[in-house]
CSV table of C-alpha atoms in Angstrom, one decimal:
chain,number,residue,atom,x,y,z
A,632,MET,CA,104.9,139.3,176.3
A,633,PRO,CA,105.5,141.2,173.0
A,634,ALA,CA,102.6,141.3,170.6
A,635,VAL,CA,102.7,138.5,168.0
A,636,LYS,CA,100.8,138.9,164.8
A,637,LEU,CA,100.0,135.6,163.2
A,638,SER,CA,99.8,135.2,159.4
A,639,PHE,CA,96.9,133.2,158.1
A,640,ALA,CA,98.9,132.0,155.0
A,641,GLU,CA,101.9,131.1,157.1
A,642,LEU,CA,99.8,129.1,159.6
A,643,ILE,CA,98.2,127.1,156.8
A,644,SER,CA,101.4,126.6,154.9
A,645,GLU,CA,103.4,125.5,157.9
A,646,GLY,CA,100.6,123.3,159.3
A,647,VAL,CA,99.9,121.5,155.9
A,648,GLY,CA,103.7,121.3,155.2
A,649,GLY,CA,104.3,119.8,158.6
A,650,PHE,CA,101.8,117.1,157.9
A,651,PHE,CA,103.1,116.2,154.5
A,652,ALA,CA,106.7,116.3,155.7
A,653,ASN,CA,105.7,113.5,158.1
A,654,VAL,CA,103.2,111.7,155.9
A,655,ARG,CA,105.0,108.3,156.0
A,656,LEU,CA,105.1,108.5,159.8
A,657,PHE,CA,101.4,109.3,159.7
A,658,PHE,CA,100.5,105.9,158.2
A,659,HIS,CA,102.6,104.3,160.9
A,660,LEU,CA,100.9,106.2,163.8
A,661,VAL,CA,97.4,106.1,162.5
A,662,THR,CA,97.2,102.3,162.0
A,663,ILE,CA,95.9,101.2,165.5
A,664,PRO,CA,93.5,104.2,166.0
A,665,TRP,CA,92.2,103.7,162.5
A,666,ILE,CA,91.5,100.0,163.2
A,667,LEU,CA,89.8,100.9,166.5
A,668,SER,CA,87.6,103.5,164.7
A,669,ILE,CA,86.7,100.9,162.1
A,670,ALA,CA,85.7,98.5,164.9
A,671,ILE,CA,83.6,101.1,166.6
A,672,ARG,CA,81.9,101.9,163.3
A,673,ALA,CA,81.3,98.2,162.6
A,674,VAL,CA,79.8,97.6,166.0
A,675,GLY,CA,77.6,100.7,165.5
A,676,GLU,CA,76.4,99.3,162.1
A,677,LEU,CA,75.5,96.0,163.8
A,678,LEU,CA,73.7,97.5,166.8
A,679,THR,CA,72.3,100.6,165.2
A,680,ASP,CA,68.6,101.3,165.6
A,681,ASP,CA,68.7,104.4,163.4
A,682,SER,CA,68.2,106.6,166.4
A,683,PRO,CA,70.2,109.8,167.0
A,684,LEU,CA,71.3,108.4,170.4
A,685,SER,CA,73.1,105.5,168.8
A,686,VAL,CA,74.8,107.8,166.3
A,687,LEU,CA,76.0,110.2,169.1
A,688,ALA,CA,77.1,107.3,171.2
A,689,GLU,CA,79.3,106.0,168.3
A,690,LYS,CA,80.8,109.4,167.8
A,691,ALA,CA,81.5,109.7,171.6
A,692,ALA,CA,83.2,106.3,171.6
A,693,ASP,CA,85.4,107.3,168.6
A,694,VAL,CA,86.8,110.2,170.6
A,695,PHE,CA,89.2,107.8,172.4
A,696,PRO,CA,91.2,106.5,169.5
A,697,THR,CA,91.1,110.0,167.9
A,698,VAL,CA,92.6,111.5,171.1
A,699,MET,CA,95.4,108.9,171.1
A,700,PHE,CA,96.3,109.9,167.6
A,701,MET,CA,96.0,113.6,168.2
A,702,VAL,CA,98.3,113.5,171.2
A,703,ALA,CA,100.9,111.5,169.3
A,704,TRP,CA,100.7,113.7,166.2
A,705,GLN,CA,101.1,117.0,168.0
A,706,ARG,CA,104.1,115.7,169.9
A,707,VAL,CA,105.6,114.8,166.5
A,708,ILE,CA,105.1,118.3,165.2
A,709,LEU,CA,106.3,120.0,168.4
A,710,LEU,CA,109.0,117.6,169.7
A,711,GLY,CA,109.9,115.4,166.8
A,712,PRO,CA,109.3,111.7,166.1
A,713,HIS,CA,112.1,110.6,168.5
A,714,ARG,CA,110.0,111.7,171.5
A,715,LEU,CA,107.2,109.2,170.9
A,716,GLU,CA,107.0,106.8,173.8
A,717,ARG,CA,104.8,104.2,172.1
A,718,LEU,CA,102.5,103.8,169.2
A,719,PRO,CA,99.1,105.5,169.8
A,720,GLY,CA,96.5,102.9,170.6
A,721,LEU,CA,98.7,100.5,172.5
A,722,GLY,CA,97.7,102.1,175.9
A,723,TRP,CA,96.1,105.0,177.6
A,724,SER,CA,98.2,107.4,179.7
A,725,PRO,CA,97.6,110.3,182.1
A,726,ARG,CA,98.7,112.6,179.3
A,727,GLU,CA,95.8,111.4,177.2
A,728,THR,CA,93.4,111.7,180.1
A,729,ALA,CA,94.5,115.4,180.5
A,730,TYR,CA,94.1,115.9,176.8
A,731,LEU,CA,90.6,114.4,176.8
A,732,LEU,CA,89.5,116.6,179.7
A,733,HIS,CA,90.9,119.6,177.9
A,734,LEU,CA,89.0,118.6,174.8
A,735,ILE,CA,85.8,118.3,176.7
A,736,LYS,CA,86.2,121.8,178.1
A,737,VAL,CA,86.8,123.1,174.5
A,738,ALA,CA,84.2,121.2,172.6
A,739,GLY,CA,81.8,119.7,175.1
A,740,MET,CA,79.2,122.4,174.8
A,741,THR,CA,79.3,122.2,171.0
A,742,PHE,CA,78.7,118.4,171.1
A,743,LEU,CA,75.8,118.9,173.5
A,744,LEU,CA,74.2,121.5,171.2
A,745,VAL,CA,74.6,119.2,168.2
A,746,ALA,CA,73.0,116.4,170.2
A,747,ALA,CA,70.1,118.6,171.3
A,748,PHE,CA,69.6,119.8,167.7
A,749,ILE,CA,69.6,116.3,166.3
A,750,TYR,CA,67.1,115.2,169.0
A,751,THR,CA,64.9,118.2,168.3
A,752,VAL,CA,64.6,117.7,164.5
A,753,TRP,CA,64.7,113.8,164.5
A,754,PRO,CA,63.0,112.3,162.6
A,755,LEU,CA,62.9,115.1,160.0
A,756,ASP,CA,59.5,115.1,158.1
A,757,PRO,CA,59.9,116.9,154.8
A,758,GLN,CA,56.1,117.1,154.5
A,759,ALA,CA,55.9,119.2,157.7
A,760,LEU,CA,58.2,121.8,156.2
A,761,ARG,CA,55.9,122.6,153.2
A,762,ALA,CA,54.0,125.8,153.2
A,763,GLY,CA,50.4,125.4,154.4
A,764,ALA,CA,51.1,121.8,155.7
A,765,GLY,CA,49.2,121.0,158.9
A,766,ALA,CA,52.0,120.1,161.3
A,767,ASP,CA,51.5,118.2,164.5
A,768,PRO,CA,51.7,120.8,167.4
A,769,GLU,CA,54.3,118.8,169.3
A,770,MET,CA,56.4,118.5,166.1
A,771,ALA,CA,56.0,122.2,165.4
A,772,ARG,CA,57.1,123.1,168.9
A,773,ARG,CA,60.2,121.0,168.6
A,774,TYR,CA,61.1,122.4,165.2
A,775,SER,CA,60.7,125.9,166.6
A,776,LEU,CA,63.7,125.2,168.9
A,777,ALA,CA,65.9,124.2,166.0
A,778,GLY,CA,66.8,127.7,165.0
A,779,PRO,CA,68.1,128.9,168.4
A,780,LEU,CA,70.0,125.6,168.8
A,781,ALA,CA,71.6,126.0,165.4
A,782,GLY,CA,72.6,129.6,166.3
A,783,GLY,CA,74.0,128.5,169.6
A,784,PHE,CA,75.9,125.7,167.9
A,785,ILE,CA,77.5,128.2,165.4
A,786,VAL,CA,78.6,130.6,168.2
A,787,SER,CA,79.9,127.7,170.3
A,788,MET,CA,81.8,126.3,167.4
A,789,LEU,CA,83.5,129.6,166.7
A,790,LEU,CA,84.5,129.9,170.4
A,791,ALA,CA,85.8,126.3,170.4
A,792,LEU,CA,87.9,127.0,167.3
A,793,ARG,CA,89.4,130.1,168.9
A,794,VAL,CA,90.6,128.2,172.0
A,795,SER,CA,91.3,124.8,170.6
A,796,TRP,CA,94.9,125.5,169.7
A,797,GLY,CA,95.7,125.2,173.5
A,798,LEU,CA,95.3,121.4,173.1
A,799,ALA,CA,98.8,121.4,171.7
A,800,ALA,CA,100.1,122.6,175.1
A,801,THR,CA,98.5,119.6,176.9
A,802,ALA,CA,100.0,117.2,174.3
A,803,VAL,CA,103.5,118.4,175.4
A,804,ASP,CA,102.6,118.4,179.1
A,805,VAL,CA,102.3,122.1,179.5
A,806,PRO,CA,99.4,122.9,182.0
A,807,PHE,CA,96.9,124.9,180.0
A,808,ALA,CA,93.2,125.8,180.0
A,809,PRO,CA,90.8,127.4,177.5
A,810,ARG,CA,90.8,130.7,179.4
A,811,GLN,CA,94.6,130.9,178.7
A,812,SER,CA,94.0,130.2,175.0
A,813,TRP,CA,91.5,133.0,175.0
A,814,ALA,CA,93.9,135.5,176.7
A,815,TYR,CA,96.9,134.7,174.6
A,816,SER,CA,95.0,134.8,171.3
A,817,ARG,CA,93.8,138.4,171.7
A,818,GLY,CA,94.6,140.3,168.5
A,819,ASN,CA,94.8,137.1,166.5
A,820,ALA,CA,91.4,135.6,167.2
A,821,TRP,CA,90.0,135.8,163.7
A,822,THR,CA,93.2,134.6,162.1
A,823,ILE,CA,93.1,131.5,164.4
A,824,VAL,CA,89.4,130.9,163.8
A,825,GLY,CA,89.8,131.3,160.0
A,826,ALA,CA,92.8,128.9,159.8
A,827,LEU,CA,91.2,126.2,161.9
A,828,PHE,CA,87.8,126.7,160.2
A,829,LEU,CA,89.4,126.2,156.8
A,830,THR,CA,91.4,123.1,157.7
A,831,TYR,CA,88.5,121.5,159.6
A,832,PHE,CA,85.8,122.0,157.0
A,833,ALA,CA,88.1,121.2,154.1
A,834,GLY,CA,88.9,118.0,155.9
A,835,ALA,CA,85.2,117.2,156.4
A,836,PHE,CA,84.6,117.9,152.7
A,837,ALA,CA,87.4,115.6,151.7
A,838,THR,CA,86.1,112.9,154.0
A,839,GLY,CA,82.6,113.1,152.5
A,840,MET,CA,83.8,113.2,148.9
A,841,THR,CA,86.0,110.2,149.6
A,842,ALA,CA,83.1,108.2,150.9
A,843,LEU,CA,80.9,109.1,147.9
A,844,PHE,CA,83.7,108.4,145.3
A,845,VAL,CA,84.7,105.1,146.8
A,846,HIS,CA,81.1,104.0,147.2
A,847,GLY,CA,80.3,104.9,143.6
A,848,ALA,CA,83.4,103.3,142.3
A,849,MET,CA,82.7,100.0,144.1
A,850,ARG,CA,79.1,99.9,142.9
A,851,GLY,CA,80.0,100.9,139.4
A,852,LEU,CA,83.0,98.6,138.9
A,853,PHE,CA,82.0,95.6,140.9
A,854,GLY,CA,78.3,95.9,141.5
A,855,ALA,CA,78.9,95.7,145.2
A,856,ARG,CA,76.3,96.9,147.7
A,857,GLU,CA,77.0,96.1,151.3
A,858,ALA,CA,80.7,95.7,150.5
A,859,ALA,CA,80.7,99.2,148.9
A,860,ALA,CA,79.4,100.7,152.1
A,861,VAL,CA,82.0,99.0,154.2
A,862,VAL,CA,84.9,100.0,151.9
A,863,SER,CA,83.7,103.5,151.5
A,864,TRP,CA,83.5,104.3,155.2
A,865,THR,CA,86.7,102.5,155.9
A,866,ALA,CA,88.5,104.8,153.4
A,867,ALA,CA,86.6,107.8,154.7
A,868,ILE,CA,87.8,107.1,158.3
A,869,LEU,CA,91.4,107.1,157.1
A,870,VAL,CA,90.9,110.4,155.3
A,871,SER,CA,89.2,111.9,158.4
A,872,TYR,CA,92.3,111.0,160.4
A,873,ALA,CA,94.5,112.7,157.8
A,874,ALA,CA,92.3,115.7,158.0
A,875,THR,CA,92.6,115.6,161.8
A,876,GLY,CA,96.4,115.4,161.4
A,877,VAL,CA,96.4,118.6,159.3
A,878,THR,CA,94.1,120.5,161.8
A,879,VAL,CA,96.1,119.6,164.9
A,880,SER,CA,99.3,120.4,163.0
A,881,VAL,CA,97.9,123.9,162.5
A,882,GLN,CA,97.0,124.0,166.2
A,883,ALA,CA,100.6,123.1,167.1
A,884,VAL,CA,102.0,125.8,164.8
A,885,ILE,CA,99.7,128.4,166.4
A,886,PHE,CA,100.9,127.3,169.9
A,887,ARG,CA,104.5,127.4,168.9
A,888,ARG,CA,104.3,130.7,167.1
A,889,LEU,CA,102.0,132.6,169.4
A,890,LEU,CA,104.0,131.7,172.6
A,891,ALA,CA,107.4,131.4,171.0
A,892,TRP,CA,107.4,128.0,172.7
A,893,ARG,CA,110.4,125.8,173.2
A,894,GLU,CA,110.6,122.7,175.3
A,895,GLY,CA,111.6,123.7,178.9
A,896,SER,CA,110.7,127.3,178.5
A,897,SER,CA,108.1,129.0,180.7
A,898,LEU,CA,105.0,130.6,179.3
A,899,PRO,CA,105.3,134.3,178.6
A,900,ALA,CA,103.1,136.9,180.3
A,901,VAL,CA,99.8,137.6,178.7
A,902,ALA,CA,100.0,140.7,176.5
A,903,GLY,CA,98.6,143.7,178.3
A,904,SER,CA,99.0,142.2,181.8
A,905,GLN,CA,100.9,143.9,184.5
């Protein structure tokens, strides 16, 4: 396989451009997953006991509609809209099962580290963080674990970003594993991590700002309280799906460019292999 040098600017440009070129189709494909995510959030709001376990359970459940959207969107980017078999959310296929398993391999450890970190610091007591404050020994022991867990999360996240582009292969039924993503991305690791880091966290920022803006507007204009919360996270969920669309578009571009992939072609040999 000849060495391929990816361009950060081109990845971002093509990924973002691919999303906005299909933005009308996005609203068509996102409808059912968006409704499912709203339903999951609504059930979480009704049943929540403000524990970290309930929050993590809600996030885990939301993976399923998100996977259905991600698979469909990456197929649009790589194969075109005519290759969609059905609207995402109308069923669950073996392809989506394979994609979910691949996603667990990529990000499962990161999720577990986040869960462990939240459990360790929950509930956060600001008084215990003041200099000279007498902290409960058990609480102090738990807080002492937060630093290593946070460090492990950062390392795990960077590793996950580097190999996450291989999810696009599973979306188009190409057998792929994180170790292959690692091998094929040699020489382009930081370009891939940088592009996906930028799109992911820009999307997270946009989602948070949307929630704050809509909530503030609803309260300021209509004096709404509970309704403001519902409308704000409903809008934020839609923006988060758009952010996911941009991120997985970049993943698809990386897959196509790095492997010079075309449907029906076999994977090239790893650079440097015999």
